[in-house]
Coordinates of C-alpha atoms in Angstrom, one line a residue:
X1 CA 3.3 20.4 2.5
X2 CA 6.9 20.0 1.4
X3 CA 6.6 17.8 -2.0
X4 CA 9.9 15.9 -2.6
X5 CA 9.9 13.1 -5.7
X6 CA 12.2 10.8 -6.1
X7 CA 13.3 8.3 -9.5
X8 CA 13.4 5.2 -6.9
X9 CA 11.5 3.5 -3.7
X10 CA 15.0 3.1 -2.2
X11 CA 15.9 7.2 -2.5
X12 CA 12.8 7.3 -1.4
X13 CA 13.2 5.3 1.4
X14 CA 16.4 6.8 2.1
X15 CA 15.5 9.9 2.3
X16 CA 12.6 9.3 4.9
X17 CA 15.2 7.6 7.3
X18 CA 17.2 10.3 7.0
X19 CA 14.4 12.7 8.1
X20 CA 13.5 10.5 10.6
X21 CA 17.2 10.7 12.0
X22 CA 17.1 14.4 11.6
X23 CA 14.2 14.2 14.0
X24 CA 15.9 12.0 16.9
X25 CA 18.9 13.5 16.8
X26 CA 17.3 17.1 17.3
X27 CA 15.1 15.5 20.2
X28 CA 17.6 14.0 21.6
X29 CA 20.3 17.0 21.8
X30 CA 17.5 19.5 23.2
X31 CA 16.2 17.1 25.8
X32 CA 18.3 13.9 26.4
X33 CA 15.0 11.6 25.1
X34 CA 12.9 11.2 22.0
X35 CA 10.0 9.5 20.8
X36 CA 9.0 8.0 17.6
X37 CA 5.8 6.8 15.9
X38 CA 6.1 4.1 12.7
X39 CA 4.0 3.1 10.4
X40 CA 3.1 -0.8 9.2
X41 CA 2.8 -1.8 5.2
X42 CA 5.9 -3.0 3.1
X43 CA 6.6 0.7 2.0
X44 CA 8.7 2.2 4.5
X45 CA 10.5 -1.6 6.0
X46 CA 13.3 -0.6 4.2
X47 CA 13.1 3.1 5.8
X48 CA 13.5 1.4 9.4
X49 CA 16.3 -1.2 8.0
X50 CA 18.6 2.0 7.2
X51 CA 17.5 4.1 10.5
X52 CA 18.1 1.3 12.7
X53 CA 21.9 1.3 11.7
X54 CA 22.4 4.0 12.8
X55 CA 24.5 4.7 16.1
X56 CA 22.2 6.7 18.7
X57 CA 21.9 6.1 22.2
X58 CA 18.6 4.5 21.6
X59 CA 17.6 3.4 25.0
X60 CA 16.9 6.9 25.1
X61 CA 13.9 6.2 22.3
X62 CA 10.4 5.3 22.9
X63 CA 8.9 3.6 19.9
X64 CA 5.3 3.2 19.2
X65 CA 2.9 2.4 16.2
X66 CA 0.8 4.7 14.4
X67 CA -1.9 1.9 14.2
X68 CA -2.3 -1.7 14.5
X69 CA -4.5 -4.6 13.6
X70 CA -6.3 -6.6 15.9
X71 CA -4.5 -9.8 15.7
X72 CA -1.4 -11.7 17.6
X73 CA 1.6 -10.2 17.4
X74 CA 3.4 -13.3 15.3
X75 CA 1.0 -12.9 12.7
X76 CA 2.1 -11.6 9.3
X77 CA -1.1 -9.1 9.4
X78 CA 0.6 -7.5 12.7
X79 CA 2.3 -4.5 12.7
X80 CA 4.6 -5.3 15.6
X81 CA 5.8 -8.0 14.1
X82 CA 6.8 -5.9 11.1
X83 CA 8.6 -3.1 13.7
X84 CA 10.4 -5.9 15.3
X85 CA 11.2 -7.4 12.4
X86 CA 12.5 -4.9 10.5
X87 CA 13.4 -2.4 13.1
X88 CA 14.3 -3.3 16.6
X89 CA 15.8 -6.7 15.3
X90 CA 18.0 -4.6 12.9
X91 CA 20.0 -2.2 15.4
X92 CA 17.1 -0.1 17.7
X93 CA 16.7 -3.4 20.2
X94 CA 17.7 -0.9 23.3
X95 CA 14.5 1.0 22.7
X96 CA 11.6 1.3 24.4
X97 CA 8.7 -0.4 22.5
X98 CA 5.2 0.0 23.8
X99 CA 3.0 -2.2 21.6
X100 CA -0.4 -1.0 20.7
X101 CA -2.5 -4.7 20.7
X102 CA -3.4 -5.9 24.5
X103 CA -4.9 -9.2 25.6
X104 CA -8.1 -7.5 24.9
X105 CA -10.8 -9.7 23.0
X106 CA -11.5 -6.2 20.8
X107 CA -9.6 -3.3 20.8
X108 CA -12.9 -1.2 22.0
X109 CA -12.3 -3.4 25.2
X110 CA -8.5 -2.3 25.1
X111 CA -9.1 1.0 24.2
X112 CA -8.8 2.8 27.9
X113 CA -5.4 0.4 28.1
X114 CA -3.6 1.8 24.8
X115 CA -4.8 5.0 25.5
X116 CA -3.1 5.5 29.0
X117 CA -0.3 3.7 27.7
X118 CA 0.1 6.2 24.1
X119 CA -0.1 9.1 26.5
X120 CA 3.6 9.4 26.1
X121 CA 3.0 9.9 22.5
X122 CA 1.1 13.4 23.2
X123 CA 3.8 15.2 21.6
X124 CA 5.9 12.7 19.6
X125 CA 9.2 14.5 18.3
X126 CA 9.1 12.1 14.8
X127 CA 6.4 10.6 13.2
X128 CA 6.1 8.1 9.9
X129 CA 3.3 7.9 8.0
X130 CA 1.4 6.0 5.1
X131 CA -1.0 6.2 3.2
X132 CA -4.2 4.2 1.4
X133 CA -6.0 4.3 -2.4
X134 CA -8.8 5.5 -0.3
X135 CA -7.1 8.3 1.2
X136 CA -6.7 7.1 4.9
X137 CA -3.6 7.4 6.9
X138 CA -3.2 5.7 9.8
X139 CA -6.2 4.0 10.1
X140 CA -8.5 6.4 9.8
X141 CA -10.6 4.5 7.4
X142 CA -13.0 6.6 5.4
X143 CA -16.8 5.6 6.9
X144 CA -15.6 3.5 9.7
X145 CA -16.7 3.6 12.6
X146 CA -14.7 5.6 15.6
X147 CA -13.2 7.8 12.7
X148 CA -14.5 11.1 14.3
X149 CA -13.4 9.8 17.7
X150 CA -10.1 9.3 16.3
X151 CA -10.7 12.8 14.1
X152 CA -11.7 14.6 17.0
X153 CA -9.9 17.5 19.2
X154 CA -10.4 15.6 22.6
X155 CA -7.3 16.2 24.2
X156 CA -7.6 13.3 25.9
X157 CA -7.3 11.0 23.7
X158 CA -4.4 9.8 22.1
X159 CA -5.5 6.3 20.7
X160 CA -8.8 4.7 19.5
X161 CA -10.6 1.7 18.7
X162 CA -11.5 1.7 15.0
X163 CA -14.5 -0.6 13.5
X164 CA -13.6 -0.5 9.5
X165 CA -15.8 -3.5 8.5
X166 CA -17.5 -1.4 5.8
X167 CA -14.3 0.3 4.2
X168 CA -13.0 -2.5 1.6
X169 CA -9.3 -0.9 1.4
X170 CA -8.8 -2.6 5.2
X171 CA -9.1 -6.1 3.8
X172 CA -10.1 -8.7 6.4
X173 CA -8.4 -7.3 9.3
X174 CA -11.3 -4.4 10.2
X175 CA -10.8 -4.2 14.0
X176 CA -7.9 -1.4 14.5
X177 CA -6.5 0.4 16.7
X178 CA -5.0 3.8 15.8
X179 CA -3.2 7.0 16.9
X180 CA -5.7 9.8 16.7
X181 CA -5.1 13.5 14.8
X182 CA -4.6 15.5 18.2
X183 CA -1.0 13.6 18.0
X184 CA -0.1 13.8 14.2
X185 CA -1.0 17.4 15.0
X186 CA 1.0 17.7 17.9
X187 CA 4.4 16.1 16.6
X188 CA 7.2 17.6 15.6
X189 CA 8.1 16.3 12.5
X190 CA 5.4 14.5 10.7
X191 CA 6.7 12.7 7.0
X192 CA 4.8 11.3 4.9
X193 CA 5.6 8.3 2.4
X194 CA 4.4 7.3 -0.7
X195 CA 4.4 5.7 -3.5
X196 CA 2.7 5.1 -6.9
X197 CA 1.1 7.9 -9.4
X198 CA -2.5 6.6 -8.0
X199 CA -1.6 7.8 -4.8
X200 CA -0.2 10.8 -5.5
X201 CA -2.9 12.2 -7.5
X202 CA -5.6 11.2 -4.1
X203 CA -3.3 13.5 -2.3
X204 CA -3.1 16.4 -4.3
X205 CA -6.8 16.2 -4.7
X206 CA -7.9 18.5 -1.6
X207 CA -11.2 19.1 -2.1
X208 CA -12.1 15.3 -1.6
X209 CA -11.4 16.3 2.3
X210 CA -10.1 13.0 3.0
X211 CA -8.6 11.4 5.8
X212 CA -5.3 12.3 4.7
X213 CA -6.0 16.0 3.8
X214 CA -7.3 16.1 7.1
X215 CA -4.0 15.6 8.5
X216 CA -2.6 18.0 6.1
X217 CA -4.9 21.4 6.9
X218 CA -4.1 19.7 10.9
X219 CA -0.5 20.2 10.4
X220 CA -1.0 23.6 8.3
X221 CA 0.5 22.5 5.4
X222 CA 3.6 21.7 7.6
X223 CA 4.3 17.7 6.6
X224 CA 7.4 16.5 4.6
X225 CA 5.7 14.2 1.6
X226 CA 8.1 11.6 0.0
X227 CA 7.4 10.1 -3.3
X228 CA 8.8 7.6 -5.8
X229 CA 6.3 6.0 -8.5

């Protein structure tokens, strides 16, 4: 992995946006289009502020989340409400959105849906991710259930229904849904942002084979990691 620190959250957050840019800008020169896969948490909402300022043609961009809880979309739990909130409300309206909670009661019932629908996200050109105390990313909770679905090298999944009622770090909101590896493994630019020293010091311990590290021997090693304390 590339290893960048900074003194601040803000350079931090910055810095990921400016990746992120990077990203669509290189997608969209080579092929007219790009997609994009955020993250929720209060970390990177400044991240989307600054990279929704910026002037690209983004009508051209489908957005989609990396995960989502299982609630409505105006709770404050909800990741959608975050994107809109601090993304697509601040300058990246004109793009695409495809949300990742359905009507379903539970997102195994919505799980074919989301699937079909994240298929466009087989080979995303930029995606954001965070990171837990416990080591998962996205939410692939350690010990919940659906992790190896989501873990898995079925091609033909892209999305899955996670249970994480017995992994304390997911709070009260335990029914997920979440991109699976096959697409973190597939994208073209994957970053990674962080903060905190606790963290930082789950990350760089490989041999836990966590989640997260999981996505890093995915990726061989090739994931941009941004970090302020």
């Amino acid at each position: 992995m590339t290893f960048t620190a900074f003194k601040t959250k803000a350079d931090a957050c910055e810095a990921a946006a400016a990746k992120m840019l990077n990203g669509l800008k290189t997608a969209l020169h080579e092929h007219g289009k790009a997609t994009l896969l955020l993250s929720g948490g209060s970390t990177p909402a400044p991240a989307y502020k600054r990279l929704a300022v910026n002037n690209l043609p983004w009508h051209d961009v489908t957005v989609g989340l990396v995960d989502e809880r299982w609630v409505d979309g105006d709770s404050d739990a909800s990741n959608t409400r975050l994107l809109k909130e601090s993304f697509l409300e601040k300058g990246a309206g004109p793009a695409r959105f495809i949300e990742m909670k359905t009507t379903h009661d539970t997102p195994q019932a919505g799980e074919a849906d989301v699937n079909t629908a994240y298929s466009v996200f087989a080979k995303p050109d930029v995606v954001l991710l965070g990171m837990g105390p416990d080591g998962h990313t996205a939410s692939w909770f350690p010990d919940s259930v659906g992790l190896e679905r989501a873990l898995s090298d079925d091609p033909s999944l892209y999305a899955v229904a996670i249970d994480a009622t017995d992994c304390p770090v997911a709070g009260n909101h335990t029914d997920r849904m979440t991109v699976t590896l096959n697409v973190v493994k597939a994208a073209k630019t994957v970053i990674l942002l962080i903060t905190g020293e606790e963290k930082r010091a789950v990350l760089e311990d490989t041999e836990a084979n966590l989640p997260i590290h999981r996505a890093l021997a995915a990726r061989k090693d090739d994931m941009e990691v941004i970090w302020a304390p």
